[in-house]
Structure formats: structure tokens, C-alpha cells
PDB file of C-alpha atoms and ligand atoms in Angstrom:
ATOM      1  CA  MET A 142      45.342  59.244   7.131  1.00  0.00           C
ATOM      2  CA  LYS A 143      48.914  59.150   5.837  1.00  0.00           C
ATOM      3  CA  PHE A 144      51.920  58.733   8.151  1.00  0.00           C
ATOM      4  CA  LYS A 145      55.212  60.445   7.384  1.00  0.00           C
ATOM      5  CA  ALA A 146      57.411  58.088   9.412  1.00  0.00           C
ATOM      6  CA  LEU A 147      57.541  54.817  11.305  1.00  0.00           C
ATOM      7  CA  VAL A 148      58.934  54.269  14.801  1.00  0.00           C
ATOM      8  CA  ILE A 149      59.477  50.616  15.627  1.00  0.00           C
ATOM      9  CA  ASP A 150      60.686  48.717  18.678  1.00  0.00           C
ATOM     10  CA  ILE A 151      63.574  46.253  18.377  1.00  0.00           C
ATOM     11  CA  ASP A 152      63.438  43.376  20.854  1.00  0.00           C
ATOM     12  CA  GLY A 153      60.272  41.333  20.455  1.00  0.00           C
ATOM     13  CA  THR A 154      59.144  43.284  17.385  1.00  0.00           C
ATOM     14  CA  ILE A 155      61.782  43.051  14.619  1.00  0.00           C
ATOM     15  CA  THR A 156      63.398  40.015  16.191  1.00  0.00           C
ATOM     16  CA  CYS A 157      62.473  36.334  16.256  1.00  0.00           C
ATOM     17  CA  LYS A 158      61.328  34.486  19.397  1.00  0.00           C
ATOM     18  CA  ASN A 159      64.993  33.590  20.051  1.00  0.00           C
ATOM     19  CA  ARG A 160      65.910  37.301  19.739  1.00  0.00           C
ATOM     20  CA  GLU A 161      67.736  36.902  16.410  1.00  0.00           C
ATOM     21  CA  LEU A 162      67.070  39.754  13.975  1.00  0.00           C
ATOM     22  CA  HIS A 163      64.049  38.862  11.810  1.00  0.00           C
ATOM     23  CA  LEU A 164      65.241  39.106   8.196  1.00  0.00           C
ATOM     24  CA  GLY A 165      61.710  39.379   6.804  1.00  0.00           C
ATOM     25  CA  ALA A 166      61.141  42.472   8.949  1.00  0.00           C
ATOM     26  CA  VAL A 167      64.473  43.888   7.766  1.00  0.00           C
ATOM     27  CA  LYS A 168      63.536  43.352   4.118  1.00  0.00           C
ATOM     28  CA  LYS A 169      60.117  44.935   4.687  1.00  0.00           C
ATOM     29  CA  MET A 170      61.548  48.022   6.407  1.00  0.00           C
ATOM     30  CA  ARG A 171      63.999  48.480   3.538  1.00  0.00           C
ATOM     31  CA  THR A 172      61.100  48.821   1.067  1.00  0.00           C
ATOM     32  CA  LEU A 173      59.581  51.786   2.905  1.00  0.00           C
ATOM     33  CA  ASN A 174      59.866  55.289   1.463  1.00  0.00           C
ATOM     34  CA  VAL A 175      59.474  57.020   4.829  1.00  0.00           C
ATOM     35  CA  PRO A 176      62.038  57.434   7.635  1.00  0.00           C
ATOM     36  CA  VAL A 177      62.176  54.448   9.990  1.00  0.00           C
ATOM     37  CA  VAL A 178      63.209  55.171  13.590  1.00  0.00           C
ATOM     38  CA  LEU A 179      64.283  52.367  15.921  1.00  0.00           C
ATOM     39  CA  ALA A 180      63.136  52.773  19.531  1.00  0.00           C
ATOM     40  CA  THR A 181      64.513  50.509  22.237  1.00  0.00           C
ATOM     41  CA  GLY A 182      65.115  50.115  25.949  1.00  0.00           C
ATOM     42  CA  ASN A 183      68.546  48.912  25.023  1.00  0.00           C
ATOM     43  CA  ILE A 184      71.681  51.062  24.898  1.00  0.00           C
ATOM     44  CA  LEU A 185      72.443  53.663  22.232  1.00  0.00           C
ATOM     45  CA  CYS A 186      75.210  51.746  20.440  1.00  0.00           C
ATOM     46  CA  TYR A 187      72.882  48.741  20.130  1.00  0.00           C
ATOM     47  CA  ALA A 188      70.248  50.902  18.483  1.00  0.00           C
ATOM     48  CA  ARG A 189      72.684  52.712  16.204  1.00  0.00           C
ATOM     49  CA  THR A 190      74.366  49.514  15.074  1.00  0.00           C
ATOM     50  CA  ALA A 191      70.988  47.939  14.338  1.00  0.00           C
ATOM     51  CA  SER A 192      69.956  51.015  12.362  1.00  0.00           C
ATOM     52  CA  ARG A 193      73.182  50.960  10.343  1.00  0.00           C
ATOM     53  CA  LEU A 194      73.088  47.226   9.577  1.00  0.00           C
ATOM     54  CA  ILE A 195      69.421  47.309   8.627  1.00  0.00           C
ATOM     55  CA  GLY A 196      70.182  50.264   6.362  1.00  0.00           C
ATOM     56  CA  LEU A 197      68.187  52.985   8.135  1.00  0.00           C
ATOM     57  CA  GLY A 198      69.167  56.611   8.634  1.00  0.00           C
ATOM     58  CA  GLY A 199      70.475  56.434  12.205  1.00  0.00           C
ATOM     59  CA  ALA A 200      67.575  58.221  13.911  1.00  0.00           C
ATOM     60  CA  VAL A 201      67.082  56.209  17.094  1.00  0.00           C
ATOM     61  CA  ILE A 202      65.523  56.338  20.547  1.00  0.00           C
ATOM     62  CA  ALA A 203      67.482  54.299  23.089  1.00  0.00           C
ATOM     63  CA  GLU A 204      67.437  53.687  26.850  1.00  0.00           C
ATOM     64  CA  ASN A 205      63.623  54.030  26.778  1.00  0.00           C
ATOM     65  CA  GLY A 206      63.898  57.624  25.587  1.00  0.00           C
ATOM     66  CA  GLY A 207      66.888  58.555  27.758  1.00  0.00           C
ATOM     67  CA  ALA A 208      69.079  58.697  24.650  1.00  0.00           C
ATOM     68  CA  VAL A 209      67.999  60.188  21.313  1.00  0.00           C
ATOM     69  CA  THR A 210      69.963  60.778  18.094  1.00  0.00           C
ATOM     70  CA  VAL A 211      68.765  62.016  14.726  1.00  0.00           C
ATOM     71  CA  ARG A 212      71.705  60.809  12.589  1.00  0.00           C
ATOM     72  CA  TYR A 213      74.906  58.785  12.955  1.00  0.00           C
ATOM     73  CA  ASP A 214      77.169  61.839  12.703  1.00  0.00           C
ATOM     74  CA  VAL A 215      75.734  63.727  15.662  1.00  0.00           C
ATOM     75  CA  ASN A 216      76.125  62.905  19.313  1.00  0.00           C
ATOM     76  CA  GLY A 217      73.242  61.494  21.258  1.00  0.00           C
ATOM     77  CA  ILE A 218      71.146  63.705  23.505  1.00  0.00           C
ATOM     78  CA  PHE A 219      70.998  62.111  26.936  1.00  0.00           C
ATOM     79  CA  GLU A 220      68.419  62.919  29.542  1.00  0.00           C
ATOM     80  CA  GLY A 221      67.711  60.776  32.534  1.00  0.00           C
ATOM     81  CA  SER A 222      68.381  60.478  36.189  1.00  0.00           C
ATOM     82  CA  LEU A 223      70.973  57.805  36.661  1.00  0.00           C
ATOM     83  CA  GLU A 224      71.693  59.124  40.159  1.00  0.00           C
ATOM     84  CA  GLU A 225      68.073  58.555  41.259  1.00  0.00           C
ATOM     85  CA  CYS A 226      68.095  55.143  39.571  1.00  0.00           C
ATOM     86  CA  GLU A 227      71.286  54.241  41.464  1.00  0.00           C
ATOM     87  CA  LYS A 228      69.603  55.187  44.771  1.00  0.00           C
ATOM     88  CA  ALA A 229      66.692  52.903  43.912  1.00  0.00           C
ATOM     89  CA  PHE A 230      69.153  50.188  42.877  1.00  0.00           C
ATOM     90  CA  SER A 231      71.025  50.442  46.204  1.00  0.00           C
ATOM     91  CA  PHE A 232      67.751  50.273  48.110  1.00  0.00           C
ATOM     92  CA  LEU A 233      66.529  47.214  46.178  1.00  0.00           C
ATOM     93  CA  SER A 234      69.951  45.562  46.537  1.00  0.00           C
ATOM     94  CA  GLN A 235      69.245  45.317  50.272  1.00  0.00           C
ATOM     95  CA  HIS A 236      66.402  42.922  49.422  1.00  0.00           C
ATOM     96  CA  PHE A 237      67.451  41.153  46.221  1.00  0.00           C
ATOM     97  CA  LYS A 238      70.643  39.984  44.505  1.00  0.00           C
ATOM     98  CA  LEU A 239      70.498  42.182  41.389  1.00  0.00           C
ATOM     99  CA  THR A 240      72.579  41.957  38.196  1.00  0.00           C
ATOM    100  CA  LYS A 241      73.007  45.032  35.978  1.00  0.00           C
ATOM    101  CA  LEU A 242      72.965  44.627  32.174  1.00  0.00           C
ATOM    102  CA  ASP A 243      75.446  46.736  30.119  1.00  0.00           C
ATOM    103  CA  PRO A 244      76.184  49.158  32.987  1.00  0.00           C
ATOM    104  CA  THR A 245      79.324  50.467  31.235  1.00  0.00           C
ATOM    105  CA  TYR A 246      77.390  51.847  28.267  1.00  0.00           C
ATOM    106  CA  ARG A 247      74.089  52.795  29.902  1.00  0.00           C
ATOM    107  CA  LYS A 248      73.944  56.484  30.819  1.00  0.00           C
ATOM    108  CA  THR A 249      70.425  57.359  31.924  1.00  0.00           C
ATOM    109  CA  GLU A 250      68.860  54.335  33.598  1.00  0.00           C
ATOM    110  CA  ILE A 251      69.618  50.841  34.908  1.00  0.00           C
ATOM    111  CA  ALA A 252      68.630  47.541  33.260  1.00  0.00           C
ATOM    112  CA  LEU A 253      68.546  44.396  35.348  1.00  0.00           C
ATOM    113  CA  ARG A 254      68.466  40.681  34.730  1.00  0.00           C
ATOM    114  CA  ARG A 255      64.874  39.398  35.189  1.00  0.00           C
ATOM    115  CA  ASP A 256      65.706  37.154  38.137  1.00  0.00           C
ATOM    116  CA  PHE A 257      63.899  38.773  41.056  1.00  0.00           C
ATOM    117  CA  ASP A 258      60.274  39.294  42.150  1.00  0.00           C
ATOM    118  CA  LEU A 259      59.128  42.383  40.230  1.00  0.00           C
ATOM    119  CA  GLU A 260      55.887  42.946  42.150  1.00  0.00           C
ATOM    120  CA  GLU A 261      57.667  42.646  45.502  1.00  0.00           C
ATOM    121  CA  ALA A 262      60.299  45.126  44.285  1.00  0.00           C
ATOM    122  CA  ARG A 263      57.560  47.526  43.147  1.00  0.00           C
ATOM    123  CA  SER A 264      55.867  47.337  46.565  1.00  0.00           C
ATOM    124  CA  LEU A 265      59.158  48.026  48.334  1.00  0.00           C
ATOM    125  CA  LEU A 266      59.885  50.995  46.047  1.00  0.00           C
ATOM    126  CA  GLU A 267      56.507  52.519  46.920  1.00  0.00           C
ATOM    127  CA  THR A 268      57.844  53.082  50.455  1.00  0.00           C
ATOM    128  CA  GLN A 269      60.648  55.257  49.036  1.00  0.00           C
ATOM    129  CA  PRO A 270      60.659  58.876  47.727  1.00  0.00           C
ATOM    130  CA  PHE A 271      62.150  58.042  44.332  1.00  0.00           C
ATOM    131  CA  ASP A 272      60.612  59.292  41.047  1.00  0.00           C
ATOM    132  CA  ILE A 273      61.367  55.877  39.666  1.00  0.00           C
ATOM    133  CA  GLU A 274      59.434  53.048  38.045  1.00  0.00           C
ATOM    134  CA  LEU A 275      60.259  49.450  37.214  1.00  0.00           C
ATOM    135  CA  VAL A 276      59.390  48.409  33.652  1.00  0.00           C
ATOM    136  CA  ASP A 277      59.574  44.808  32.457  1.00  0.00           C
ATOM    137  CA  THR A 278      60.200  44.543  28.700  1.00  0.00           C
ATOM    138  CA  LYS A 279      60.410  40.709  28.830  1.00  0.00           C
ATOM    139  CA  TYR A 280      64.132  41.119  28.090  1.00  0.00           C
ATOM    140  CA  ALA A 281      65.147  43.157  31.119  1.00  0.00           C
ATOM    141  CA  ILE A 282      63.636  44.975  34.083  1.00  0.00           C
ATOM    142  CA  HIS A 283      64.464  48.681  33.856  1.00  0.00           C
ATOM    143  CA  ILE A 284      64.859  51.015  36.791  1.00  0.00           C
ATOM    144  CA  LYS A 285      63.937  54.254  35.066  1.00  0.00           C
ATOM    145  CA  SER A 286      62.746  57.775  35.691  1.00  0.00           C
ATOM    146  CA  ILE A 287      58.978  58.240  35.495  1.00  0.00           C
ATOM    147  CA  LYS A 288      59.762  61.411  33.515  1.00  0.00           C
ATOM    148  CA  ILE A 289      61.460  59.592  30.632  1.00  0.00           C
ATOM    149  CA  ASN A 290      59.888  57.148  28.171  1.00  0.00           C
ATOM    150  CA  LYS A 291      59.836  56.299  24.467  1.00  0.00           C
ATOM    151  CA  GLY A 292      56.852  58.615  23.942  1.00  0.00           C
ATOM    152  CA  ILE A 293      58.730  61.638  25.267  1.00  0.00           C
ATOM    153  CA  GLY A 294      61.744  60.500  23.260  1.00  0.00           C
ATOM    154  CA  LEU A 295      59.545  60.372  20.154  1.00  0.00           C
ATOM    155  CA  GLN A 296      58.251  63.898  20.726  1.00  0.00           C
ATOM    156  CA  LYS A 297      61.852  65.139  21.025  1.00  0.00           C
ATOM    157  CA  LEU A 298      63.072  63.242  17.973  1.00  0.00           C
ATOM    158  CA  ALA A 299      60.048  64.154  15.838  1.00  0.00           C
ATOM    159  CA  GLY A 300      60.818  67.837  16.401  1.00  0.00           C
ATOM    160  CA  MET A 301      64.452  67.287  15.396  1.00  0.00           C
ATOM    161  CA  MET A 302      63.234  65.627  12.169  1.00  0.00           C
ATOM    162  CA  GLY A 303      60.699  68.353  11.322  1.00  0.00           C
ATOM    163  CA  PHE A 304      57.723  66.145  12.196  1.00  0.00           C
ATOM    164  CA  GLU A 305      55.086  65.965  14.906  1.00  0.00           C
ATOM    165  CA  ALA A 306      54.920  62.790  17.001  1.00  0.00           C
ATOM    166  CA  GLU A 307      51.451  62.222  15.503  1.00  0.00           C
ATOM    167  CA  ASP A 308      53.054  61.949  12.055  1.00  0.00           C
ATOM    168  CA  PHE A 309      54.521  58.609  13.156  1.00  0.00           C
ATOM    169  CA  VAL A 310      52.969  55.190  13.291  1.00  0.00           C
ATOM    170  CA  ALA A 311      54.438  53.070  16.097  1.00  0.00           C
ATOM    171  CA  ILE A 312      54.903  49.296  16.293  1.00  0.00           C
ATOM    172  CA  GLY A 313      55.947  47.471  19.459  1.00  0.00           C
ATOM    173  CA  ASP A 314      55.587  44.544  21.855  1.00  0.00           C
ATOM    174  CA  SER A 315      55.795  45.579  25.471  1.00  0.00           C
ATOM    175  CA  ALA A 316      54.937  47.959  28.295  1.00  0.00           C
ATOM    176  CA  ASN A 317      57.885  50.211  27.455  1.00  0.00           C
ATOM    177  CA  ASP A 318      56.224  50.932  24.080  1.00  0.00           C
ATOM    178  CA  ALA A 319      52.898  52.127  25.528  1.00  0.00           C
ATOM    179  CA  GLU A 320      53.769  55.826  25.801  1.00  0.00           C
ATOM    180  CA  MET A 321      55.165  55.742  22.256  1.00  0.00           C
ATOM    181  CA  PHE A 322      51.805  54.416  21.034  1.00  0.00           C
ATOM    182  CA  GLU A 323      50.033  57.242  22.859  1.00  0.00           C
ATOM    183  CA  ALA A 324      52.353  59.903  21.399  1.00  0.00           C
ATOM    184  CA  ALA A 325      52.248  58.538  17.823  1.00  0.00           C
ATOM    185  CA  GLY A 326      49.287  58.905  15.479  1.00  0.00           C
ATOM    186  CA  PHE A 327      48.635  55.157  15.454  1.00  0.00           C
ATOM    187  CA  GLY A 328      50.002  52.217  17.458  1.00  0.00           C
ATOM    188  CA  ILE A 329      50.248  48.574  16.373  1.00  0.00           C
ATOM    189  CA  ALA A 330      51.045  45.790  18.863  1.00  0.00           C
ATOM    190  CA  VAL A 331      52.442  42.496  17.597  1.00  0.00           C
ATOM    191  CA  ALA A 332      50.559  39.394  18.771  1.00  0.00           C
ATOM    192  CA  ASN A 333      53.266  38.499  21.328  1.00  0.00           C
ATOM    193  CA  GLY A 334      52.771  41.912  22.938  1.00  0.00           C
ATOM    194  CA  ASP A 335      51.936  42.168  26.625  1.00  0.00           C
ATOM    195  CA  GLU A 336      48.511  43.264  27.831  1.00  0.00           C
ATOM    196  CA  ARG A 337      49.613  46.812  28.665  1.00  0.00           C
ATOM    197  CA  VAL A 338      50.752  47.558  25.123  1.00  0.00           C
ATOM    198  CA  LYS A 339      47.717  45.842  23.601  1.00  0.00           C
ATOM    199  CA  GLU A 340      45.449  48.009  25.788  1.00  0.00           C
ATOM    200  CA  VAL A 341      46.760  51.174  24.116  1.00  0.00           C
ATOM    201  CA  ALA A 342      47.188  49.743  20.599  1.00  0.00           C
ATOM    202  CA  ASN A 343      44.919  50.788  17.736  1.00  0.00           C
ATOM    203  CA  TYR A 344      45.542  47.460  16.016  1.00  0.00           C
ATOM    204  CA  VAL A 345      46.973  44.075  17.077  1.00  0.00           C
ATOM    205  CA  THR A 346      48.546  41.763  14.506  1.00  0.00           C
ATOM    206  CA  GLU A 347      47.706  38.082  14.105  1.00  0.00           C
ATOM    207  CA  ALA A 348      51.369  37.189  13.711  1.00  0.00           C
ATOM    208  CA  SER A 349      54.060  37.408  16.385  1.00  0.00           C
ATOM    209  CA  PHE A 350      57.536  38.907  16.558  1.00  0.00           C
ATOM    210  CA  GLY A 351      59.081  39.898  13.215  1.00  0.00           C
ATOM    211  CA  ASP A 352      56.249  38.264  11.264  1.00  0.00           C
ATOM    212  CA  GLY A 353      53.954  40.617  13.181  1.00  0.00           C
ATOM    213  CA  ALA A 354      56.049  43.598  12.162  1.00  0.00           C
ATOM    214  CA  VAL A 355      55.784  42.529   8.507  1.00  0.00           C
ATOM    215  CA  GLU A 356      52.011  42.122   8.890  1.00  0.00           C
ATOM    216  CA  ALA A 357      51.759  45.544  10.553  1.00  0.00           C
ATOM    217  CA  ILE A 358      53.575  47.265   7.698  1.00  0.00           C
ATOM    218  CA  GLU A 359      51.488  45.387   5.107  1.00  0.00           C
ATOM    219  CA  PHE A 360      48.331  46.456   6.993  1.00  0.00           C
ATOM    220  CA  LEU A 361      49.470  50.091   6.790  1.00  0.00           C
ATOM    221  CA  GLU A 362      50.377  49.761   3.099  1.00  0.00           C
ATOM    222  CA  SER A 363      47.046  48.085   2.222  1.00  0.00           C
ATOM    223  CA  ASN A 364      45.244  51.062   3.805  1.00  0.00           C
ATOM    224  CA  GLY A 365      47.506  53.543   2.032  1.00  0.00           C
ATOM    225  CA  TRP A 366      48.602  54.892   5.416  1.00  0.00           C
ATOM    226  CA  ILE A 367      52.334  54.657   4.810  1.00  0.00           C
TER     227      ILE A 367
HETATM  228  O1  PGA B 114      66.200  46.488  26.211  1.00  0.00           O
HETATM  229  C1  PGA B 114      65.131  45.968  26.544  1.00  0.00           C
HETATM  230  O2  PGA B 114      64.796  45.701  27.696  1.00  0.00           O
HETATM  231  C2  PGA B 114      64.115  45.624  25.477  1.00  0.00           C
HETATM  232  O3  PGA B 114      64.354  46.377  24.400  1.00  0.00           O
HETATM  233  P1  PGA B 114      63.197  46.844  23.371  1.00  0.00           P
HETATM  234  O4  PGA B 114      62.636  48.133  23.913  1.00  0.00           O
HETATM  235  O5  PGA B 114      63.970  46.989  22.096  1.00  0.00           O
HETATM  236  O6  PGA B 114      62.166  45.745  23.332  1.00  0.00           O
HETATM  237 MG1   MG B 115      60.349  45.251  22.737  1.00  0.00          MG
END
């Protein structure tokens, strides 16, 4: 099996435990001869800046698939349901004191500080008619549409790049990477990954964070898969 591209998560995967960019992972990605796509729950400008500074081509998936761009010089494609997310946010705000993260730049979903009871919020949301889910990435809790995720974002972006989603190998660390693993041809969870992402992974690294990303790429190279 030979993959034509790599799609890799940012926070918790190419970062260190303290969330600094992992320079070993950067160096490793720079040696690859296939396109490397960054996929994140974070906002589009975060993803694009990371891609530029790492030296990648600007193809990114941001806002958990709500924002997709294929190069720096084209505008992002946004798809989401901020309105529905805002309704869910207003409802939850009756029960919890919630703090939005980067609301100015986030166009398709809402990210919240992880300072409220997630399971209680999920139970409350079940009483409401919203097509919304709460996803905890260990860096934020996202109020997002159930119709948008990194896997759907990958399918969209793959088509724009002349690939199939199965042509990609995916590497990630948390629940918001699970659909991307299912859409890609192969999924690798880093050791610090949560149980949801490890459930759907084809391989789990020994090493954590950016060291895990380096190990994942070396595993692929040693098998001649990338
Ligand atoms: O923005 C987040 O919540 C986490 O981002 P990630 O998808 O890059 O891990
Ligand atoms: Mg992550």
C-alpha cells in the first residue's frame, strides 16, 4: 500500500505536551515527498500560519472541517451552522458560565474553554432539537454541527487536490480526528491519544505528542507506505 498524501492534526500531535510546536515533527514533515495537509479544530488562520511556517503547501482543514483551503492564494471554503451552534450556546449558557475561544475569527462553530461539566452539558443538549454535538479535543470543547467533521473536510479537500480520501494516511490524537481516520486509508494515533481515536486507529505509536508523529512517519517510511 502506498499513500499519496498525509493529513496530520496539530494540537497534541505535532506539538509538545506544553503545546509548543515540536521541532522534530517539523523536521520530519519537511523530509516528505508527498503533500502534507494540516487538519485542526482551531481556526483557519492558525492552520494556514502553521502550514506556512512549517513549510507546507497551505492545504488545510480547520474548524473541524468547517473551513477548507487547498492553497494560500485561494479563499477558504466555509460550511457549518454557526446559527445552530449559537442556539445551543445560548441554551447551555442558562446552565453554565461559558467562555468562547477566538469567537472573532471562528466562522462555522463555537469553541469553549474546558471549564464546565461536559457530560452534564451533553445530557442537557439531548433534550433540545439541535443537530449539534460537543467534542472535547483536550484543548477546547467544540459546539459543532454533527454534519461537519475532519473526515468530511478530508473528502472535500482530497477531491480539490485530485486525490481520494483513501489516498491519505492520517495521524492524530483526539476524538475530533476519528472521522478523519475512518475517511483516510490508514489512521495512526499517537500514544497520548484519547480512547475514541485509538479505537478507530490502525496503529498506535509508543511515543507521545510530536515524538509520536515522528515515530508514525518513520513507521510508514519503514513499510514503504509513504
Ligand atoms: O482546536 C482544538 O480544539 C484542538 O485542535 P486540534 O484539532 O489541532 O487538536
Ligand atoms: Mg489534536
